[in-house]
Coordinates of C-alpha atoms in Angstrom, one line a residue:
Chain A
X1 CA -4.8 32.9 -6.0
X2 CA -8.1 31.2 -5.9
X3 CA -10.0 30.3 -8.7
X4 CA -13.3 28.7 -8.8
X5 CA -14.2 26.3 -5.2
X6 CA -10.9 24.6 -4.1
X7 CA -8.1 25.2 -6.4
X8 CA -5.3 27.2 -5.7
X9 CA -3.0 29.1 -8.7
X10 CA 0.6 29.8 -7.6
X11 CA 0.9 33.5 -7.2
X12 CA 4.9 33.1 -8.3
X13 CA 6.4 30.3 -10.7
X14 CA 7.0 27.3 -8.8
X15 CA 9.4 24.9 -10.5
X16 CA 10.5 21.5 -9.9
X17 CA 14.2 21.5 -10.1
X18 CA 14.9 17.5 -9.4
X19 CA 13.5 14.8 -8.5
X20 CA 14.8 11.7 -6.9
X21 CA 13.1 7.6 -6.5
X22 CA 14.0 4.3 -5.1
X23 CA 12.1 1.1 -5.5
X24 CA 12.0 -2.3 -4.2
X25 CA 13.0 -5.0 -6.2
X26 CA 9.7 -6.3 -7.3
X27 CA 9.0 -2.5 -8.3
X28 CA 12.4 -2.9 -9.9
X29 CA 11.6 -5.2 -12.0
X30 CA 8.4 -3.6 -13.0
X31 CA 6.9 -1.5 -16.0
X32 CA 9.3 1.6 -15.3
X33 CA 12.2 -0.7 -14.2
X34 CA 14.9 1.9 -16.6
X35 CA 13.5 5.5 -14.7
X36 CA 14.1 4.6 -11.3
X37 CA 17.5 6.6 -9.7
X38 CA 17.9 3.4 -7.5
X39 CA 16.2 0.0 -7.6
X40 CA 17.2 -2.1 -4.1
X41 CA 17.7 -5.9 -4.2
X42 CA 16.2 -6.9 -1.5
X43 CA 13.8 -5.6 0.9
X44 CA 16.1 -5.0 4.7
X45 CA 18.7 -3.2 2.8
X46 CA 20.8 -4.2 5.6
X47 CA 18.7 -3.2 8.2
X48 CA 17.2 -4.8 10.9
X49 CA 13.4 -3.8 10.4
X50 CA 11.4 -2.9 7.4
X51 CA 10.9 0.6 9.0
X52 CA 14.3 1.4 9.3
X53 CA 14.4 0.5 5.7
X54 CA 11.9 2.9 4.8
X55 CA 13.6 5.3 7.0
X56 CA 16.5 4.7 5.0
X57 CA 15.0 5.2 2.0
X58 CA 13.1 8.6 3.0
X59 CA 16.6 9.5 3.8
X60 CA 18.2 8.2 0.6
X61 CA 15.6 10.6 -1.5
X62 CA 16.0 13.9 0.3
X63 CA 20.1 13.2 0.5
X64 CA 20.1 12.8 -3.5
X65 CA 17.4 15.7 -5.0
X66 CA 19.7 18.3 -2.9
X67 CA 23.3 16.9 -3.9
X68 CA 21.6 17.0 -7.8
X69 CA 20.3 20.3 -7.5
X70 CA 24.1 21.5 -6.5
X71 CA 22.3 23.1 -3.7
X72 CA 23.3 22.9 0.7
X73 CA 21.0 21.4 2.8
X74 CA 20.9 25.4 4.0
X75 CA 19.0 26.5 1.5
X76 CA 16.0 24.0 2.0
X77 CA 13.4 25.7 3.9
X78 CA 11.7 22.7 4.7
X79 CA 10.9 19.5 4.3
X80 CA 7.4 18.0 3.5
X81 CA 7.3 14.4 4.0
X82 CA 4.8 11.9 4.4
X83 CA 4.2 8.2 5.3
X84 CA 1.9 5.3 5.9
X85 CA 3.3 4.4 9.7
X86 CA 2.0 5.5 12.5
X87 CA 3.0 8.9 13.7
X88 CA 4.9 9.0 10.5
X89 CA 8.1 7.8 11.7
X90 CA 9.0 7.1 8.0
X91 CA 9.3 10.6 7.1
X92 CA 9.9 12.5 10.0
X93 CA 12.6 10.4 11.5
X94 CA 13.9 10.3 8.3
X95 CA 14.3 14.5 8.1
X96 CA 16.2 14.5 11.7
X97 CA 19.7 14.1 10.7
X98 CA 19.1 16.9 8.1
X99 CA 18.7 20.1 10.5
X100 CA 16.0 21.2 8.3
X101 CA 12.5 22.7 9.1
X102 CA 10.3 19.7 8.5
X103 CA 6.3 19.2 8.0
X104 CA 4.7 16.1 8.1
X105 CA 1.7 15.2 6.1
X106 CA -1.1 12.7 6.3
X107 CA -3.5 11.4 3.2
X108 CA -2.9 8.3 3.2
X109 CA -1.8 7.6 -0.1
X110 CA -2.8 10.6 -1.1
X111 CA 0.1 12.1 1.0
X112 CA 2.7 13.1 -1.9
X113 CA -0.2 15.2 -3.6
X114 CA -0.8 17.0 -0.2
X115 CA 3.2 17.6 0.4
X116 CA 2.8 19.2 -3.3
X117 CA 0.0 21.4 -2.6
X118 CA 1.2 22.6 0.9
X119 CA 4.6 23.0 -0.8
X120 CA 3.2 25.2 -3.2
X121 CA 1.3 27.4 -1.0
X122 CA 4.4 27.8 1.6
X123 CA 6.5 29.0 -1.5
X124 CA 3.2 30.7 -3.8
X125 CA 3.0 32.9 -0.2
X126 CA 6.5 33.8 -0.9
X127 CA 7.5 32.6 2.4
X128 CA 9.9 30.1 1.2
X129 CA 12.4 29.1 -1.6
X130 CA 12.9 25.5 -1.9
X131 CA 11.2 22.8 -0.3
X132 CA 11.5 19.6 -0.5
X133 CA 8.7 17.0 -0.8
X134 CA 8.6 13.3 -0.2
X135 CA 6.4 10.7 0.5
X136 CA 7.0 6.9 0.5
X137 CA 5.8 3.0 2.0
X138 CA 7.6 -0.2 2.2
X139 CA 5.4 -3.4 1.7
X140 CA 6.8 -5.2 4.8
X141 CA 6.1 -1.8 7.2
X142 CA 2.9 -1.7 5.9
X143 CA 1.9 -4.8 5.8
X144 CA 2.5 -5.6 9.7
X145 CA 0.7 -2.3 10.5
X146 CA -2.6 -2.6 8.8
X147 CA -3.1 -6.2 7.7
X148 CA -1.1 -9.6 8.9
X149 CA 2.5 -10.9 9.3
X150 CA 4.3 -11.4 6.5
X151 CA 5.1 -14.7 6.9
X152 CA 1.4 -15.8 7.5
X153 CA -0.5 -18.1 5.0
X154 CA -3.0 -16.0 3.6
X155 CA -4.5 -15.4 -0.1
X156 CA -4.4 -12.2 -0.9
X157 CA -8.2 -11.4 -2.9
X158 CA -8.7 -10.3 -6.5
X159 CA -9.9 -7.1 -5.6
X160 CA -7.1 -5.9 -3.5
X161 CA -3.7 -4.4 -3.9
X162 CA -0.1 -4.9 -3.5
X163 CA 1.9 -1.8 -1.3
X164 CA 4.9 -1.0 -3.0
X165 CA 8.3 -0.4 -1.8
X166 CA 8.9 2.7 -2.8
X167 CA 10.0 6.8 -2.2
X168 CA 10.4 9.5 -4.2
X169 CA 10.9 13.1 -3.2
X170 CA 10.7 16.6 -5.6
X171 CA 12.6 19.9 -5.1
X172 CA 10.1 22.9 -5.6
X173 CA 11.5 26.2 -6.0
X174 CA 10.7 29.6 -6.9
X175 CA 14.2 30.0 -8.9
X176 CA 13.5 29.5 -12.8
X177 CA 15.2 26.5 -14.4
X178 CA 14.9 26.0 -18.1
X179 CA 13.2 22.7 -19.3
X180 CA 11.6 21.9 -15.8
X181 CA 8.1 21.4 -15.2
X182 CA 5.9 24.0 -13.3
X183 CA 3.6 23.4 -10.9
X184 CA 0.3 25.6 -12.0
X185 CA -2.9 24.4 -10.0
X186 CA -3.7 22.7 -6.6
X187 CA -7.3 21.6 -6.0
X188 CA -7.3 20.4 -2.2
X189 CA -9.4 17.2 -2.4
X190 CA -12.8 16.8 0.1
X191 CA -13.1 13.2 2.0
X192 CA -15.6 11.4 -0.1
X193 CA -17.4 8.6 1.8
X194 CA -19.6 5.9 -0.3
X195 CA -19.6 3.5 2.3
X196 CA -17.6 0.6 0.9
X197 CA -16.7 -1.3 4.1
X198 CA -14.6 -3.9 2.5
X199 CA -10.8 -3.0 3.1
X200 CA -9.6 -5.4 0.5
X201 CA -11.0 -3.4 -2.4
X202 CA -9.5 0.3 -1.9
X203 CA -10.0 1.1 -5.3
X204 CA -13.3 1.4 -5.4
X205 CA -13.0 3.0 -1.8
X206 CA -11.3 5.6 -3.2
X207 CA -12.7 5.8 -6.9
X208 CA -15.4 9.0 -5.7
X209 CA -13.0 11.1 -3.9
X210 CA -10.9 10.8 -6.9
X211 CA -14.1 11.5 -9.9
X212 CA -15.0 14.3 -7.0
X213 CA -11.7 16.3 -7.1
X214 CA -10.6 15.9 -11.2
X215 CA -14.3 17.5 -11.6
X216 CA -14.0 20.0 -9.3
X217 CA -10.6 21.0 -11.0
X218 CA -12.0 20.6 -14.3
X219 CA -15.2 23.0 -13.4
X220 CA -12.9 25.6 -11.6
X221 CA -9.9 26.0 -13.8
X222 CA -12.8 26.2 -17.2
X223 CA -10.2 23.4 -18.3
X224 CA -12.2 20.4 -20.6
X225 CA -11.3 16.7 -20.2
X226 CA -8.7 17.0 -22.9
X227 CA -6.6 20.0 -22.1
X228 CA -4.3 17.3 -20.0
X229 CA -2.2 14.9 -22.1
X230 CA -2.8 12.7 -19.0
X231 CA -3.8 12.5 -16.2
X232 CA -2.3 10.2 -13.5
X233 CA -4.4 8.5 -10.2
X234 CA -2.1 7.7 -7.5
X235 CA -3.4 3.9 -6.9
X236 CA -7.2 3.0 -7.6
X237 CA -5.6 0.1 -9.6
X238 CA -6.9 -1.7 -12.4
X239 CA -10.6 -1.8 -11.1
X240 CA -10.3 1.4 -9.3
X241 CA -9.5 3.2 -13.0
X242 CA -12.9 1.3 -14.6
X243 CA -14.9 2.5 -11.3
X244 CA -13.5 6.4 -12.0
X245 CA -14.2 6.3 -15.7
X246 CA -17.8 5.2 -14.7
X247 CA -18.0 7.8 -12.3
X248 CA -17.1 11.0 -14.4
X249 CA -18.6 9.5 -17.7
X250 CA -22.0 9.6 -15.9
X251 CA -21.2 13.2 -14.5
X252 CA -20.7 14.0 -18.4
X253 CA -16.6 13.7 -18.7
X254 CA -15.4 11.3 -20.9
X255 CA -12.0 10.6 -19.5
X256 CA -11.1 7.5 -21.7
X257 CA -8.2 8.9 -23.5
X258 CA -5.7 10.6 -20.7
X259 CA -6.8 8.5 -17.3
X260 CA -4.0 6.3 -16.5
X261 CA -3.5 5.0 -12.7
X262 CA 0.7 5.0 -11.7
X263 CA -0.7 1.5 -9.1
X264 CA -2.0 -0.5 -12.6
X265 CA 0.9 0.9 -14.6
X266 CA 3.9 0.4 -11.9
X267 CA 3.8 -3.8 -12.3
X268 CA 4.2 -5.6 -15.5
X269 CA 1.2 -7.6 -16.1
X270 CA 2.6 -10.8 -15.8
X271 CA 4.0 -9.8 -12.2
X272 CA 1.2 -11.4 -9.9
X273 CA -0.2 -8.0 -8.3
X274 CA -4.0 -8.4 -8.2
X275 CA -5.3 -5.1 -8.8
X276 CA -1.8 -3.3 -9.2
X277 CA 0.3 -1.3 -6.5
X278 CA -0.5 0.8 -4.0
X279 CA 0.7 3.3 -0.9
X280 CA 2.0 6.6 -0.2
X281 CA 5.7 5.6 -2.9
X282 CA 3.0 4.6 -5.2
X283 CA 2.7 7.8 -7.5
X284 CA 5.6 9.7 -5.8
X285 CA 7.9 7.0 -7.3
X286 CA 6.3 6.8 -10.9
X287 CA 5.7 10.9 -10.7
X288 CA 9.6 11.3 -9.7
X289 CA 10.9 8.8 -11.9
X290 CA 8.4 8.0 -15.1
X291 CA 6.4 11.1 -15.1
X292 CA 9.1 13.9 -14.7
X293 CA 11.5 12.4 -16.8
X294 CA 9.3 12.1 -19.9
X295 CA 8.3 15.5 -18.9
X296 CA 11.4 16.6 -19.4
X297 CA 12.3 15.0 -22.6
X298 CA 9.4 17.0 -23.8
X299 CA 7.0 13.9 -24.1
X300 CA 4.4 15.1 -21.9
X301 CA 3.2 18.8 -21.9
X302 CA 0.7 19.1 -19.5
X303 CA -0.2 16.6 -16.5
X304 CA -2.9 16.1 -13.7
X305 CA -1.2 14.3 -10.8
X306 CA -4.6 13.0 -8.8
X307 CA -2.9 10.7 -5.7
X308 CA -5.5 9.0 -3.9
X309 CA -6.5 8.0 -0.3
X310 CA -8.0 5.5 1.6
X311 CA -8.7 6.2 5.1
X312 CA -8.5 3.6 7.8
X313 CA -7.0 2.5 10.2
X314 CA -6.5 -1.4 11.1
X315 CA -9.1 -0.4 14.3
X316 CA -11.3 1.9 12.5
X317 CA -12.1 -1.3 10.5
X318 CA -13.2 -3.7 13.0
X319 CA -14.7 -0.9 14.7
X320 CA -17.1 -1.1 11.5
X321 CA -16.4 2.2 10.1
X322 CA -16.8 2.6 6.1
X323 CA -13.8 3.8 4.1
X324 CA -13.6 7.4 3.2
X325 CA -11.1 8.1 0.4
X326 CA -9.4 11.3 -0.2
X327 CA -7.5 13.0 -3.7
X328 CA -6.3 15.8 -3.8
X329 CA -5.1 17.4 -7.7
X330 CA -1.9 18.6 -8.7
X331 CA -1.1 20.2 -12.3
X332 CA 2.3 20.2 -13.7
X333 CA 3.2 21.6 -16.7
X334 CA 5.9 22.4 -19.1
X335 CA 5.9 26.1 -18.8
Chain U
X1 CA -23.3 11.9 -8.6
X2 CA -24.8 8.5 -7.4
X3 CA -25.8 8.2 -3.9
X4 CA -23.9 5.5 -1.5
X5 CA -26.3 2.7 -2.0
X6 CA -26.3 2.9 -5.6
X7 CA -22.5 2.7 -5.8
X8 CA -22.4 0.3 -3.9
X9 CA -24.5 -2.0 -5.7
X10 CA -22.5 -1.0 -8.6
X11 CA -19.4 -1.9 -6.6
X12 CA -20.5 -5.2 -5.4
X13 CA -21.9 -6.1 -9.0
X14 CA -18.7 -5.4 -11.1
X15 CA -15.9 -6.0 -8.4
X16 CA -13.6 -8.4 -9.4
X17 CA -14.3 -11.5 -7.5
X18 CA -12.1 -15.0 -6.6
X19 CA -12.6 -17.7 -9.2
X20 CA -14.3 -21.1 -6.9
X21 CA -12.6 -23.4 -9.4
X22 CA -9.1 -21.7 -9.3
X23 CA -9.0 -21.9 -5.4
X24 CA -11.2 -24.9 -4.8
X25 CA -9.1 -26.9 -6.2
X26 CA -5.6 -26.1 -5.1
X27 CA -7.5 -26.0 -1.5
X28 CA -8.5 -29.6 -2.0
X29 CA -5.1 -30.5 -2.8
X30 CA -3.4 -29.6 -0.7
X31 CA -5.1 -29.6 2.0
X32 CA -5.5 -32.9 1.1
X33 CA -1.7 -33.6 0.6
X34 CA -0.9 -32.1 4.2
X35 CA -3.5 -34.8 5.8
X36 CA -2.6 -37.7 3.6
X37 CA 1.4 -36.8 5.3
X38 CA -0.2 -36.5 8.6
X39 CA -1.9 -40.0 8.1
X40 CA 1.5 -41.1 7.0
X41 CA 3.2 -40.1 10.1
X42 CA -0.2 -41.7 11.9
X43 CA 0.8 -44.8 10.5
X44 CA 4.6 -44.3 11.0
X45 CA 4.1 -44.1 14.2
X46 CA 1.9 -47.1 14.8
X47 CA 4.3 -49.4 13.2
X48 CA 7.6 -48.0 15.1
X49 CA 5.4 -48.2 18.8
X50 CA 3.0 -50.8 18.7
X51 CA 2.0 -50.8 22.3
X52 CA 1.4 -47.0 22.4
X53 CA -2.8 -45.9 22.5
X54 CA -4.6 -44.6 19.5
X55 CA -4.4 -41.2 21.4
X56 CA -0.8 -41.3 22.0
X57 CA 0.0 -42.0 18.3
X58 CA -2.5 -38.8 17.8
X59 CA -0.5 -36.5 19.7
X60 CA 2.6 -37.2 18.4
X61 CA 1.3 -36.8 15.2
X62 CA -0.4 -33.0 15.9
X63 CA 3.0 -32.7 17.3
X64 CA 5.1 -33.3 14.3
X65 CA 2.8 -31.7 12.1
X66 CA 3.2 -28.4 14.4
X67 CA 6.7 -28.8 14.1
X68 CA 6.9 -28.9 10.3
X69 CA 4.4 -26.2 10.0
X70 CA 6.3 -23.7 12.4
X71 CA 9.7 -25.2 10.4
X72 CA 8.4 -24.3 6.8
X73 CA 6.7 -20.6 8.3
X74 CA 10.8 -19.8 9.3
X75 CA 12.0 -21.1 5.8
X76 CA 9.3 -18.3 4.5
X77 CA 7.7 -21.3 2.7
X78 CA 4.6 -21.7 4.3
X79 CA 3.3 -18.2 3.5
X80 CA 3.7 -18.9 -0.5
X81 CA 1.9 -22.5 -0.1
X82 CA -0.9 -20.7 1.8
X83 CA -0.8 -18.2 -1.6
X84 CA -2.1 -21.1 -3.6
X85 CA -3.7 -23.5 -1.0
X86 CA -5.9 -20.7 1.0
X87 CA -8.0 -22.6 3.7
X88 CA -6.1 -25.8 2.2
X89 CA -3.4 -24.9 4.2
X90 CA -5.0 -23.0 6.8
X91 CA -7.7 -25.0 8.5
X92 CA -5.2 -28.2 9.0
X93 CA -3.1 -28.1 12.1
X94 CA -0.4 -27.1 10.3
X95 CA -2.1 -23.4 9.4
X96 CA -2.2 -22.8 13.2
X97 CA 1.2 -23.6 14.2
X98 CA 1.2 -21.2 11.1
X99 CA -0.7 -18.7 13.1
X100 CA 1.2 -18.4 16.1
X101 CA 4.4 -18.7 14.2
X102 CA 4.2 -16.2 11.8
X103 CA 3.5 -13.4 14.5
X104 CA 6.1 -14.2 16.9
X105 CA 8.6 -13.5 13.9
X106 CA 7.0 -11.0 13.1
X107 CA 6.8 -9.0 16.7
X108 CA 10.3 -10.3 17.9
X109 CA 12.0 -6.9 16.5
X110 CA 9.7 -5.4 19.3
X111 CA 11.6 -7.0 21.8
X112 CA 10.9 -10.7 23.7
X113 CA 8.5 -9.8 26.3
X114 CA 6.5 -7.0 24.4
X115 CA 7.1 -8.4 21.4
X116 CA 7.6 -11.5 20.6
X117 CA 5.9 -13.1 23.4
X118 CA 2.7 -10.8 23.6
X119 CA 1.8 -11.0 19.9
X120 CA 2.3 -14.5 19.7
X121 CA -1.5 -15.0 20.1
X122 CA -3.4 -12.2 18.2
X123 CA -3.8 -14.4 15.2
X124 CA -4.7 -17.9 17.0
X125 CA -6.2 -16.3 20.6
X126 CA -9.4 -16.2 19.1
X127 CA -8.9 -19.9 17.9
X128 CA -7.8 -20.7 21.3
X129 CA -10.0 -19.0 23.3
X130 CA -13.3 -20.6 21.0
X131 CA -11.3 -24.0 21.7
X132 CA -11.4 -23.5 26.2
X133 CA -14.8 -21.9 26.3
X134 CA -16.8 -24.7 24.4
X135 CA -14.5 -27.4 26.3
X136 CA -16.0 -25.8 29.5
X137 CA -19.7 -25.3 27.8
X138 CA -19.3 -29.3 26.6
X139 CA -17.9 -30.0 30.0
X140 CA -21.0 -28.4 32.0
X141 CA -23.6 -29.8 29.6
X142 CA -21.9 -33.6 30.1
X143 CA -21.5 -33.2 34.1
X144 CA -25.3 -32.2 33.9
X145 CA -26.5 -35.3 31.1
X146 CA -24.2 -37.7 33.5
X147 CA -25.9 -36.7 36.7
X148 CA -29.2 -36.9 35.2

């Protein structure tokens, strides 16, 4: 049902049944080190590329949220994944030994809140049951794709971010499980471009798209700035999360108390990070592992998942295009 | 909301920016410390082959100094003294054999031919390339300046 410009209300209940993560071992050692179902020591996982790696991982995360859920891969309807490499091999090639219906999806890092919304239409529709969603990066994948080799001298500037190593993947279904959260609103993000050119500071890239889509949920759904106990930005980072609270405090929303970013929060501070973490695992690793779990231990009540975007591509840059950022919102709630 | 211009002003006012003293300084250094080895080898050299030219002891030095900087990029230590150093350790000859060596690793999963050796260059081609076209724009301008 639609309510207000862009946000979506699940016609039917739509419940996360499990989730599942895995995380690097610098994301491992990080601020939600204990919540993670599996932390990796190093970053091949004996394999020969970094892609297979994430490949693995994709894999790793869809395997384990169906043999938790005690459900067969035949009662998946489908499988919404999402990556940073090109063509999404991540995800995709990830979903192939599975023999189920798969759709990809591309926001960038915003990717894990667009599997969630397109999740929760296929199932709101009542044209599906159970789908699976999963997004995820690895650093060294990444890294080789849209910036140097790894092994290249460079200094990485204040402003920018680390890309984490990371997957997570949620099981949405229609069936009714008690104590699991509920997915309740979508508002499907516009691209927001303010022109920032500079590649190394994403946050503030993405920092408009993100104010853009948390006030057009908040305007739609009639909800004020503290009906959410939180809510969680995929990965402006530390700067990014100043930028956003500028933003909406000059719209008239003082965000102060609930805005938390899951890329400032998913290093310790003392882990050299720059700005904090970022990439398409970013918030589907602290959502699946952090997020849901203190969800379920009836911590957290009601939470706005906002995964954010930056859109470029390593040629889009030196073609001297600006960076347009995407978010797209997600409520869950304890239902 | 603000307009572009205006956030970006806002964005290049409060964006968190590098710290001169905190890379200056380990730039110096090291930089510094990679030149004073390369001297030492310039020396090294001169006492071990005392008929050899001034531009043969050169060579050999740019040569060793390749080799130890392509040694340390396949240890994986190169890239974390290039964390600190910055252009310390990227404008000595060192940080090029850094260049070319840090790609080719990189690439080789692609394959030798497609791989390996045809993103060996996409770091220092541009390096290179600079290098042969002002040789050839020096080399014109001195054939002309002779003749005259």
């Amino acid at each position: 049902m639609r309510k207000g410009k862009h946000t979506y209300l699940p016609e039917a209940g739509i419940y996360i049944l499990n989730t599942c993560s895995i995380v690097g071992p610098n994301e491992g050692r990080g601020r939600f080190s204990s919540y993670y179902d599996q932390v990796l020591e190093d970053y091949d996982w004996d394999c020969k590329t970094h892609e297979k790696t994430e490949i693995k991982m994709h894999k790793f995360v869809i395997e384990q949220v169906i043999e938790n859920s005690n459900l067969g891969r035949s009662d998946i309807d489908c499988i919404v994944g999402g990556d940073l490499l090109n063509q999404l091999v991540a995800s995709t090639f990830a979903a192939r030994e599975f023999e189920i219906p798969c759709l990809g999806v591309y926001s960038a890092c915003a990717s894990f809140g667009e599997a969630l919304s397109v999740s929760s239409f296929l199932i709101g529709k009542g044209n599906m049951n159970n789908v699976i969603c999963c997004t995820g990066s690895h650093f060294g994948a990444v890294e080789r794709q849209f910036r140097y080799p790894l092994e290249l001298g460079t200094q990485p500037a204040p402003s920018s971010q680390y890309t984490v190593t990371a997957a997570g993947s949620a099981l949405l279904s229609v069936n009714y499980k008690e104590g699991v959260p509920c997915l309740t609103a979508c508002t499907v993000g516009k691209i927001v471009d303010y022109h920032i050119c500079d590649a190394n500071n994403m946050g503030a890239a993405m920092a408009p798209a993100a104010a853009d889509t948390i006030l057009t949920h908040l305007k739609d759904t009639g909800r004020g700035e503290d009906y959410y106990d939180y809510i969680f930005t995929g990965d402006l980072g530390k700067y990014g999360r100043e930028t956003l609270y500028y933003l909406c405090k000059k719209q008239g929303y003082d965000l102060g108390g609930c805005l938390n970013d899951c890329g400032a929060l998913i290093y310790k501070d003392k882990q050299k990070d720059m700005q904090g973490g970022s990439g398409a695992g970013c918030l589907a690793a602290v959502f699946t592992a952090y997020i849901y779990k203190e969800m379920r231990a009836g911590n957290m009540k009601r939470v706005l998942l906002v995964p954010t975007g930056a859109l470029l591509s390593k040629g889009s840059s030196l073609q001297g295009e600006s960076i347009p950022g995407i978010a797209h919102a997600v409520a869950v709630e304890m239902v | 909301m603000m307009d572009g211009k205006e956030y970006c002003e806002y964005v290049s006012k409060t964006a968190p920016k590098t710290s001169e003293l905190k890379t200056l300084l380990p730039a110096f250094c090291i930089g510094g410390i990679i030149c004073m080895i390369g001297q030492g080898f310039t020396d090294l050299y001169a006492y071990l082959l005392p008929e050899a030219e001034e531009s043969m002891i050169g060579a050999l030095t740019s040569m060793t100094m390749i080799f130890f900087g392509a040694l340390l990029t396949g240890f994986g230590i190169y890239d974390k003294i290039g964390g600190i150093a910055g252009a310390g350790s990227i404008v000595p000859i060192t940080g090029f054999a850094n260049s070319i060596a840090s790609p080719a690793m990189e690439f080789r999963k692609e394959g030798i031919i497609f791989g390996l050796m045809a993103k060996m260059f996409v770091i220092a081609g541009p390096v290179i390339v600079t290098g042969v076209v002002s040789s050839v724009i020096v080399g014109i301008i001195y054939t002309i300046v002779a003749a005259v």
